[in-house]
mmCIF file of N, CA and C in Angstrom:
data_model
loop_
_atom_site.group_PDB
_atom_site.id
_atom_site.type_symbol
_atom_site.label_atom_id
_atom_site.label_comp_id
_atom_site.label_asym_id
_atom_site.label_seq_id
_atom_site.Cartn_x
_atom_site.Cartn_y
_atom_site.Cartn_z
ATOM 1 N N UNK E 27 3.020 -28.361 -50.452
ATOM 2 C CA UNK E 27 1.843 -28.404 -49.589
ATOM 3 C C UNK E 27 0.639 -28.812 -50.433
ATOM 4 N N UNK E 28 -0.164 -29.698 -49.903
ATOM 5 C CA UNK E 28 -1.348 -30.176 -50.605
ATOM 6 C C UNK E 28 -2.362 -29.049 -50.737
ATOM 7 N N UNK E 29 -2.941 -28.929 -51.925
ATOM 8 C CA UNK E 29 -3.934 -27.875 -52.154
ATOM 9 C C UNK E 29 -5.226 -28.204 -51.405
ATOM 10 N N UNK E 30 -5.764 -27.211 -50.743
ATOM 11 C CA UNK E 30 -7.002 -27.390 -49.996
ATOM 12 C C UNK E 30 -8.166 -27.068 -50.928
ATOM 13 N N UNK E 31 -8.967 -28.078 -51.204
ATOM 14 C CA UNK E 31 -10.139 -27.909 -52.062
ATOM 15 C C UNK E 31 -11.381 -28.291 -51.264
ATOM 16 N N UNK E 32 -12.520 -28.037 -51.862
ATOM 17 C CA UNK E 32 -13.780 -28.383 -51.200
ATOM 18 C C UNK E 32 -13.868 -29.895 -50.983
ATOM 19 N N UNK E 33 -13.367 -30.662 -51.959
ATOM 20 C CA UNK E 33 -13.394 -32.124 -51.840
ATOM 21 C C UNK E 33 -12.517 -32.592 -50.675
ATOM 22 N N UNK E 34 -11.364 -31.961 -50.493
ATOM 23 C CA UNK E 34 -10.473 -32.311 -49.378
ATOM 24 C C UNK E 34 -11.159 -32.009 -48.050
ATOM 25 N N UNK E 35 -11.809 -30.844 -47.970
ATOM 26 C CA UNK E 35 -12.510 -30.469 -46.736
ATOM 27 C C UNK E 35 -13.683 -31.402 -46.459
ATOM 28 N N UNK E 36 -14.400 -31.791 -47.512
ATOM 29 C CA UNK E 36 -15.532 -32.700 -47.331
ATOM 30 C C UNK E 36 -15.055 -34.064 -46.838
ATOM 31 N N UNK E 37 -13.925 -34.526 -47.391
ATOM 32 C CA UNK E 37 -13.372 -35.804 -46.951
ATOM 33 C C UNK E 37 -12.951 -35.727 -45.484
ATOM 34 N N UNK E 38 -12.295 -34.627 -45.108
ATOM 35 C CA UNK E 38 -11.866 -34.456 -43.713
ATOM 36 C C UNK E 38 -13.079 -34.396 -42.786
ATOM 37 N N UNK E 39 -14.105 -33.667 -43.191
ATOM 38 C CA UNK E 39 -15.314 -33.558 -42.368
ATOM 39 C C UNK E 39 -15.969 -34.927 -42.190
ATOM 40 N N UNK E 40 -15.990 -35.698 -43.254
ATOM 41 C CA UNK E 40 -16.593 -37.038 -43.189
ATOM 42 C C UNK E 40 -15.813 -37.922 -42.217
ATOM 43 N N UNK E 41 -14.485 -37.865 -42.295
ATOM 44 C CA UNK E 41 -13.651 -38.686 -41.418
ATOM 45 C C UNK E 41 -13.786 -38.263 -39.956
ATOM 46 N N UNK E 42 -14.016 -36.964 -39.720
ATOM 47 C CA UNK E 42 -14.152 -36.450 -38.361
ATOM 48 C C UNK E 42 -15.596 -36.444 -37.866
ATOM 49 N N UNK E 43 -16.478 -36.989 -38.688
ATOM 50 C CA UNK E 43 -17.899 -37.094 -38.366
ATOM 51 C C UNK E 43 -18.545 -35.718 -38.167
ATOM 52 N N UNK E 44 -18.129 -34.740 -39.003
ATOM 53 C CA UNK E 44 -18.729 -33.409 -38.991
ATOM 54 C C UNK E 44 -19.797 -33.342 -40.062
ATOM 55 N N UNK E 45 -20.839 -32.587 -39.781
ATOM 56 C CA UNK E 45 -21.873 -32.320 -40.772
ATOM 57 C C UNK E 45 -21.831 -30.822 -41.052
ATOM 58 N N UNK E 46 -21.430 -30.447 -42.270
ATOM 59 C CA UNK E 46 -21.257 -29.028 -42.597
ATOM 60 C C UNK E 46 -22.120 -28.644 -43.783
ATOM 61 N N UNK E 47 -22.545 -27.382 -43.783
ATOM 62 C CA UNK E 47 -23.325 -26.827 -44.893
ATOM 63 C C UNK E 47 -22.367 -26.298 -45.955
ATOM 64 N N UNK E 48 -22.868 -26.119 -47.189
ATOM 65 C CA UNK E 48 -22.026 -25.631 -48.292
ATOM 66 C C UNK E 48 -21.404 -24.274 -47.985
ATOM 67 N N UNK E 49 -22.158 -23.369 -47.364
ATOM 68 C CA UNK E 49 -21.603 -22.040 -47.084
ATOM 69 C C UNK E 49 -20.484 -22.116 -46.036
ATOM 70 N N UNK E 50 -20.528 -23.136 -45.165
ATOM 71 C CA UNK E 50 -19.450 -23.321 -44.199
ATOM 72 C C UNK E 50 -18.165 -23.783 -44.896
ATOM 73 N N UNK E 51 -18.323 -24.622 -45.915
ATOM 74 C CA UNK E 51 -17.147 -25.030 -46.699
ATOM 75 C C UNK E 51 -16.547 -23.827 -47.421
ATOM 76 N N UNK E 52 -17.403 -22.954 -47.964
ATOM 77 C CA UNK E 52 -16.911 -21.758 -48.651
ATOM 78 C C UNK E 52 -16.149 -20.849 -47.698
ATOM 79 N N UNK E 53 -16.676 -20.672 -46.491
ATOM 80 C CA UNK E 53 -15.998 -19.856 -45.483
ATOM 81 C C UNK E 53 -14.650 -20.469 -45.122
ATOM 82 N N UNK E 54 -14.626 -21.777 -44.947
ATOM 83 C CA UNK E 54 -13.390 -22.469 -44.607
ATOM 84 C C UNK E 54 -12.365 -22.378 -45.738
ATOM 85 N N UNK E 55 -12.820 -22.482 -46.971
ATOM 86 C CA UNK E 55 -11.918 -22.330 -48.114
ATOM 87 C C UNK E 55 -11.305 -20.935 -48.147
ATOM 88 N N UNK E 56 -12.091 -19.921 -47.858
ATOM 89 C CA UNK E 56 -11.578 -18.549 -47.806
ATOM 90 C C UNK E 56 -10.530 -18.405 -46.696
ATOM 91 N N UNK E 57 -10.780 -19.015 -45.546
ATOM 92 C CA UNK E 57 -9.826 -18.961 -44.445
ATOM 93 C C UNK E 57 -8.509 -19.639 -44.831
ATOM 94 N N UNK E 58 -8.597 -20.796 -45.489
ATOM 95 C CA UNK E 58 -7.389 -21.484 -45.922
ATOM 96 C C UNK E 58 -6.632 -20.681 -46.973
ATOM 97 N N UNK E 59 -7.351 -19.953 -47.825
ATOM 98 C CA UNK E 59 -6.690 -19.103 -48.826
ATOM 99 C C UNK E 59 -5.879 -18.011 -48.135
ATOM 100 N N UNK E 60 -6.430 -17.434 -47.088
ATOM 101 C CA UNK E 60 -5.719 -16.391 -46.328
ATOM 102 C C UNK E 60 -4.479 -16.978 -45.652
ATOM 103 N N UNK E 61 -4.643 -18.126 -45.027
ATOM 104 C CA UNK E 61 -3.523 -18.771 -44.338
ATOM 105 C C UNK E 61 -2.419 -19.133 -45.332
ATOM 106 N N UNK E 62 -2.800 -19.684 -46.481
ATOM 107 C CA UNK E 62 -1.823 -20.062 -47.504
ATOM 108 C C UNK E 62 -1.057 -18.842 -48.000
ATOM 109 N N UNK E 63 -1.769 -17.740 -48.195
ATOM 110 C CA UNK E 63 -1.125 -16.499 -48.640
ATOM 111 C C UNK E 63 -0.109 -16.019 -47.593
ATOM 112 N N UNK E 64 -0.475 -16.097 -46.328
ATOM 113 C CA UNK E 64 0.428 -15.679 -45.258
ATOM 114 C C UNK E 64 1.647 -16.603 -45.167
ATOM 115 N N UNK E 65 1.454 -17.895 -45.381
ATOM 116 C CA UNK E 65 2.576 -18.830 -45.354
ATOM 117 C C UNK E 65 3.541 -18.573 -46.504
ATOM 118 N N UNK E 66 3.011 -18.208 -47.663
ATOM 119 C CA UNK E 66 3.870 -17.901 -48.810
ATOM 120 C C UNK E 66 4.711 -16.660 -48.536
ATOM 121 N N UNK E 67 4.183 -15.722 -47.764
ATOM 122 C CA UNK E 67 4.962 -14.535 -47.397
ATOM 123 C C UNK E 67 6.179 -14.925 -46.559
ATOM 124 N N UNK E 68 6.037 -15.963 -45.758
ATOM 125 C CA UNK E 68 7.156 -16.412 -44.923
ATOM 126 C C UNK E 68 8.308 -16.947 -45.775
ATOM 127 N N UNK E 69 7.993 -17.483 -46.961
ATOM 128 C CA UNK E 69 9.039 -17.987 -47.851
ATOM 129 C C UNK E 69 9.971 -16.876 -48.318
ATOM 130 N N UNK E 70 9.537 -15.638 -48.262
ATOM 131 C CA UNK E 70 10.332 -14.506 -48.726
ATOM 132 C C UNK E 70 11.318 -14.000 -47.673
ATOM 133 N N UNK E 71 11.259 -14.522 -46.466
ATOM 134 C CA UNK E 71 12.164 -14.085 -45.399
ATOM 135 C C UNK E 71 13.550 -14.668 -45.656
ATOM 136 N N UNK E 72 14.542 -13.803 -45.768
ATOM 137 C CA UNK E 72 15.908 -14.246 -46.044
ATOM 138 C C UNK E 72 16.510 -14.935 -44.822
ATOM 139 N N UNK E 73 17.238 -16.015 -45.067
ATOM 140 C CA UNK E 73 17.938 -16.720 -44.011
ATOM 141 C C UNK E 73 17.064 -17.609 -43.151
ATOM 142 N N UNK E 74 15.802 -17.742 -43.493
ATOM 143 C CA UNK E 74 14.890 -18.544 -42.685
ATOM 144 C C UNK E 74 15.295 -20.016 -42.679
ATOM 145 N N UNK E 75 15.885 -20.477 -43.757
ATOM 146 C CA UNK E 75 16.296 -21.874 -43.840
ATOM 147 C C UNK E 75 17.494 -22.183 -42.951
ATOM 148 N N UNK E 76 18.159 -21.151 -42.429
ATOM 149 C CA UNK E 76 19.322 -21.352 -41.564
ATOM 150 C C UNK E 76 18.950 -21.350 -40.081
ATOM 151 N N UNK E 77 17.691 -21.084 -39.770
ATOM 152 C CA UNK E 77 17.245 -21.024 -38.380
ATOM 153 C C UNK E 77 16.876 -22.429 -37.921
ATOM 154 N N UNK E 78 17.384 -22.791 -36.733
ATOM 155 C CA UNK E 78 17.082 -24.110 -36.186
ATOM 156 C C UNK E 78 15.691 -24.101 -35.558
ATOM 157 N N UNK E 79 14.846 -25.073 -35.911
ATOM 158 C CA UNK E 79 13.490 -25.105 -35.337
ATOM 159 C C UNK E 79 13.528 -25.362 -33.837
ATOM 160 N N UNK E 80 12.525 -24.823 -33.137
ATOM 161 C CA UNK E 80 12.413 -25.020 -31.693
ATOM 162 C C UNK E 80 11.363 -26.084 -31.408
ATOM 163 N N UNK E 81 11.648 -26.943 -30.471
ATOM 164 C CA UNK E 81 10.652 -27.926 -30.075
ATOM 165 C C UNK E 81 9.902 -27.471 -28.830
ATOM 166 N N UNK E 82 10.503 -26.529 -28.094
ATOM 167 C CA UNK E 82 9.877 -25.998 -26.891
ATOM 168 C C UNK E 82 10.306 -24.546 -26.766
ATOM 169 N N UNK E 83 9.388 -23.622 -26.521
ATOM 170 C CA UNK E 83 9.736 -22.202 -26.571
ATOM 171 C C UNK E 83 10.640 -21.705 -25.449
ATOM 172 N N UNK E 84 10.824 -22.474 -24.387
ATOM 173 C CA UNK E 84 11.650 -22.026 -23.277
ATOM 174 C C UNK E 84 12.969 -22.773 -23.294
ATOM 175 N N UNK E 85 14.035 -22.073 -23.634
ATOM 176 C CA UNK E 85 15.354 -22.690 -23.709
ATOM 177 C C UNK E 85 15.952 -22.845 -22.322
ATOM 178 N N UNK E 86 15.637 -21.913 -21.434
ATOM 179 C CA UNK E 86 16.179 -21.925 -20.078
ATOM 180 C C UNK E 86 15.554 -23.072 -19.283
ATOM 181 N N UNK E 87 16.389 -23.998 -18.820
ATOM 182 C CA UNK E 87 15.886 -25.162 -18.085
ATOM 183 C C UNK E 87 15.354 -24.809 -16.700
ATOM 184 N N UNK E 88 15.672 -23.592 -16.208
ATOM 185 C CA UNK E 88 15.227 -23.225 -14.869
ATOM 186 C C UNK E 88 13.754 -22.834 -14.845
ATOM 187 N N UNK E 89 13.153 -22.605 -16.029
ATOM 188 C CA UNK E 89 11.752 -22.201 -16.092
ATOM 189 C C UNK E 89 10.962 -23.237 -16.866
ATOM 190 N N UNK E 90 9.909 -23.726 -16.272
ATOM 191 C CA UNK E 90 9.063 -24.688 -16.952
ATOM 192 C C UNK E 90 7.651 -24.588 -16.412
ATOM 193 N N UNK E 91 6.694 -24.672 -17.304
ATOM 194 C CA UNK E 91 5.294 -24.679 -16.890
ATOM 195 C C UNK E 91 4.831 -26.086 -16.546
ATOM 196 N N UNK E 92 5.689 -27.066 -16.818
ATOM 197 C CA UNK E 92 5.328 -28.443 -16.547
ATOM 198 C C UNK E 92 5.701 -28.800 -15.112
ATOM 199 N N UNK E 93 4.840 -29.539 -14.453
ATOM 200 C CA UNK E 93 5.123 -29.940 -13.080
ATOM 201 C C UNK E 93 6.007 -31.180 -13.086
ATOM 202 N N UNK E 94 6.690 -31.368 -11.994
ATOM 203 C CA UNK E 94 7.491 -32.573 -11.831
ATOM 204 C C UNK E 94 6.555 -33.737 -11.509
ATOM 205 N N UNK E 95 6.841 -34.887 -12.064
ATOM 206 C CA UNK E 95 6.062 -36.073 -11.739
ATOM 207 C C UNK E 95 6.379 -36.514 -10.318
ATOM 208 N N UNK E 96 5.330 -36.831 -9.591
ATOM 209 C CA UNK E 96 5.502 -37.303 -8.231
ATOM 210 C C UNK E 96 4.820 -38.659 -8.108
ATOM 211 N N UNK E 97 5.595 -39.712 -7.973
ATOM 212 C CA UNK E 97 4.982 -41.036 -7.876
ATOM 213 C C UNK E 97 4.133 -41.159 -6.611
ATOM 214 N N UNK E 98 3.042 -41.879 -6.727
ATOM 215 C CA UNK E 98 2.150 -42.101 -5.587
ATOM 216 C C UNK E 98 2.406 -43.510 -5.065
ATOM 217 N N UNK E 99 2.590 -43.598 -3.774
ATOM 218 C CA UNK E 99 2.823 -44.904 -3.165
ATOM 219 C C UNK E 99 1.492 -45.646 -3.079
ATOM 220 N N UNK E 100 1.566 -46.933 -3.351
ATOM 221 C CA UNK E 100 0.336 -47.728 -3.367
ATOM 222 C C UNK E 100 -0.388 -47.729 -2.040
ATOM 223 N N UNK E 101 0.338 -47.657 -0.933
ATOM 224 C CA UNK E 101 -0.307 -47.681 0.375
ATOM 225 C C UNK E 101 -1.002 -46.358 0.691
ATOM 226 N N UNK E 102 -0.737 -45.277 -0.095
ATOM 227 C CA UNK E 102 -1.389 -43.977 0.108
ATOM 228 C C UNK E 102 -2.685 -43.856 -0.689
ATOM 229 N N UNK E 103 -2.936 -44.809 -1.584
ATOM 230 C CA UNK E 103 -4.087 -44.735 -2.480
ATOM 231 C C UNK E 103 -5.065 -45.854 -2.152
ATOM 232 N N UNK E 104 -6.318 -45.479 -1.960
ATOM 233 C CA UNK E 104 -7.361 -46.472 -1.749
ATOM 234 C C UNK E 104 -8.123 -46.614 -3.063
ATOM 235 N N UNK E 105 -7.896 -47.726 -3.755
ATOM 236 C CA UNK E 105 -8.483 -47.925 -5.084
ATOM 237 C C UNK E 105 -10.010 -47.884 -5.035
ATOM 238 N N UNK E 106 -10.604 -48.447 -4.017
ATOM 239 C CA UNK E 106 -12.065 -48.470 -3.918
ATOM 240 C C UNK E 106 -12.633 -47.052 -3.797
ATOM 241 N N UNK E 107 -11.948 -46.191 -3.013
ATOM 242 C CA UNK E 107 -12.397 -44.803 -2.876
ATOM 243 C C UNK E 107 -12.279 -44.063 -4.207
ATOM 244 N N UNK E 108 -11.213 -44.329 -4.943
ATOM 245 C CA UNK E 108 -11.050 -43.667 -6.237
ATOM 246 C C UNK E 108 -12.129 -44.123 -7.209
ATOM 247 N N UNK E 109 -12.448 -45.391 -7.215
ATOM 248 C CA UNK E 109 -13.470 -45.901 -8.127
ATOM 249 C C UNK E 109 -14.852 -45.346 -7.800
ATOM 250 N N UNK E 110 -15.098 -44.968 -6.541
ATOM 251 C CA UNK E 110 -16.379 -44.365 -6.171
ATOM 252 C C UNK E 110 -16.591 -43.021 -6.871
ATOM 253 N N UNK E 111 -15.509 -42.373 -7.301
ATOM 254 C CA UNK E 111 -15.621 -41.101 -8.025
ATOM 255 C C UNK E 111 -16.035 -41.296 -9.482
ATOM 256 N N UNK E 112 -15.921 -42.508 -9.998
ATOM 257 C CA UNK E 112 -16.280 -42.793 -11.387
ATOM 258 C C UNK E 112 -17.765 -43.103 -11.479
ATOM 259 N N UNK E 113 -18.378 -42.677 -12.590
ATOM 260 C CA UNK E 113 -19.801 -42.975 -12.776
ATOM 261 C C UNK E 113 -20.024 -44.468 -12.968
ATOM 262 N N UNK E 114 -19.161 -45.083 -13.811
ATOM 263 C CA UNK E 114 -19.305 -46.513 -14.093
ATOM 264 C C UNK E 114 -17.931 -47.168 -13.977
ATOM 265 N N UNK E 115 -17.879 -48.279 -13.267
ATOM 266 C CA UNK E 115 -16.634 -49.036 -13.199
ATOM 267 C C UNK E 115 -16.969 -50.518 -13.144
ATOM 268 N N UNK E 116 -16.015 -51.312 -13.621
ATOM 269 C CA UNK E 116 -16.217 -52.763 -13.656
ATOM 270 C C UNK E 116 -14.863 -53.442 -13.527
ATOM 271 N N UNK E 117 -14.805 -54.477 -12.753
ATOM 272 C CA UNK E 117 -13.580 -55.262 -12.558
ATOM 273 C C UNK E 117 -12.398 -54.389 -12.139
ATOM 274 N N UNK E 118 -12.646 -53.388 -11.290
ATOM 275 C CA UNK E 118 -11.574 -52.541 -10.785
ATOM 276 C C UNK E 118 -11.053 -51.517 -11.777
ATOM 277 N N UNK E 119 -11.790 -51.290 -12.870
ATOM 278 C CA UNK E 119 -11.379 -50.318 -13.879
ATOM 279 C C UNK E 119 -12.533 -49.370 -14.188
ATOM 280 N N UNK E 120 -12.185 -48.124 -14.514
ATOM 281 C CA UNK E 120 -13.198 -47.134 -14.886
ATOM 282 C C UNK E 120 -13.658 -47.437 -16.300
ATOM 283 N N UNK E 121 -14.968 -47.489 -16.502
ATOM 284 C CA UNK E 121 -15.517 -47.732 -17.831
ATOM 285 C C UNK E 121 -15.849 -46.403 -18.457
ATOM 286 N N UNK E 122 -15.300 -46.165 -19.662
ATOM 287 C CA UNK E 122 -15.506 -44.901 -20.372
ATOM 288 C C UNK E 122 -16.426 -45.134 -21.564
ATOM 289 N N UNK E 123 -17.137 -44.076 -21.988
ATOM 290 C CA UNK E 123 -17.999 -44.230 -23.152
ATOM 291 C C UNK E 123 -17.165 -44.375 -24.424
ATOM 292 N N UNK E 124 -17.719 -45.060 -25.401
ATOM 293 C CA UNK E 124 -17.056 -45.239 -26.689
ATOM 294 C C UNK E 124 -17.008 -43.890 -27.402
ATOM 295 N N UNK E 125 -15.837 -43.522 -27.937
ATOM 296 C CA UNK E 125 -15.696 -42.223 -28.584
ATOM 297 C C UNK E 125 -15.491 -42.319 -30.095
ATOM 298 N N UNK E 126 -15.269 -43.523 -30.615
ATOM 299 C CA UNK E 126 -15.054 -43.712 -32.053
ATOM 300 C C UNK E 126 -15.970 -44.817 -32.525
ATOM 301 N N UNK E 127 -16.593 -44.595 -33.678
ATOM 302 C CA UNK E 127 -17.454 -45.646 -34.246
ATOM 303 C C UNK E 127 -16.628 -46.732 -34.891
#
């Protein structure tokens, strides 16, 4: 695991366009130290390497929090009415604000 240092946190903050104070970096470093210590404790659990990882916590297929996809027929949808709900639209498409520089 890559060591978390102040320089690593500063680089991540810069990439995510965060502006942080020095004391916030110190607090974050302390939090990462606690998390790292807890993760190292997990290495001491016997037989952990023999456990198969789960990709979804519910093994039973009869229970799911996900809804079934229901296709919408084109004749049931009025595109002009849907576009009226958007603040800005152009050429039949919703225009969204830019989120990345």
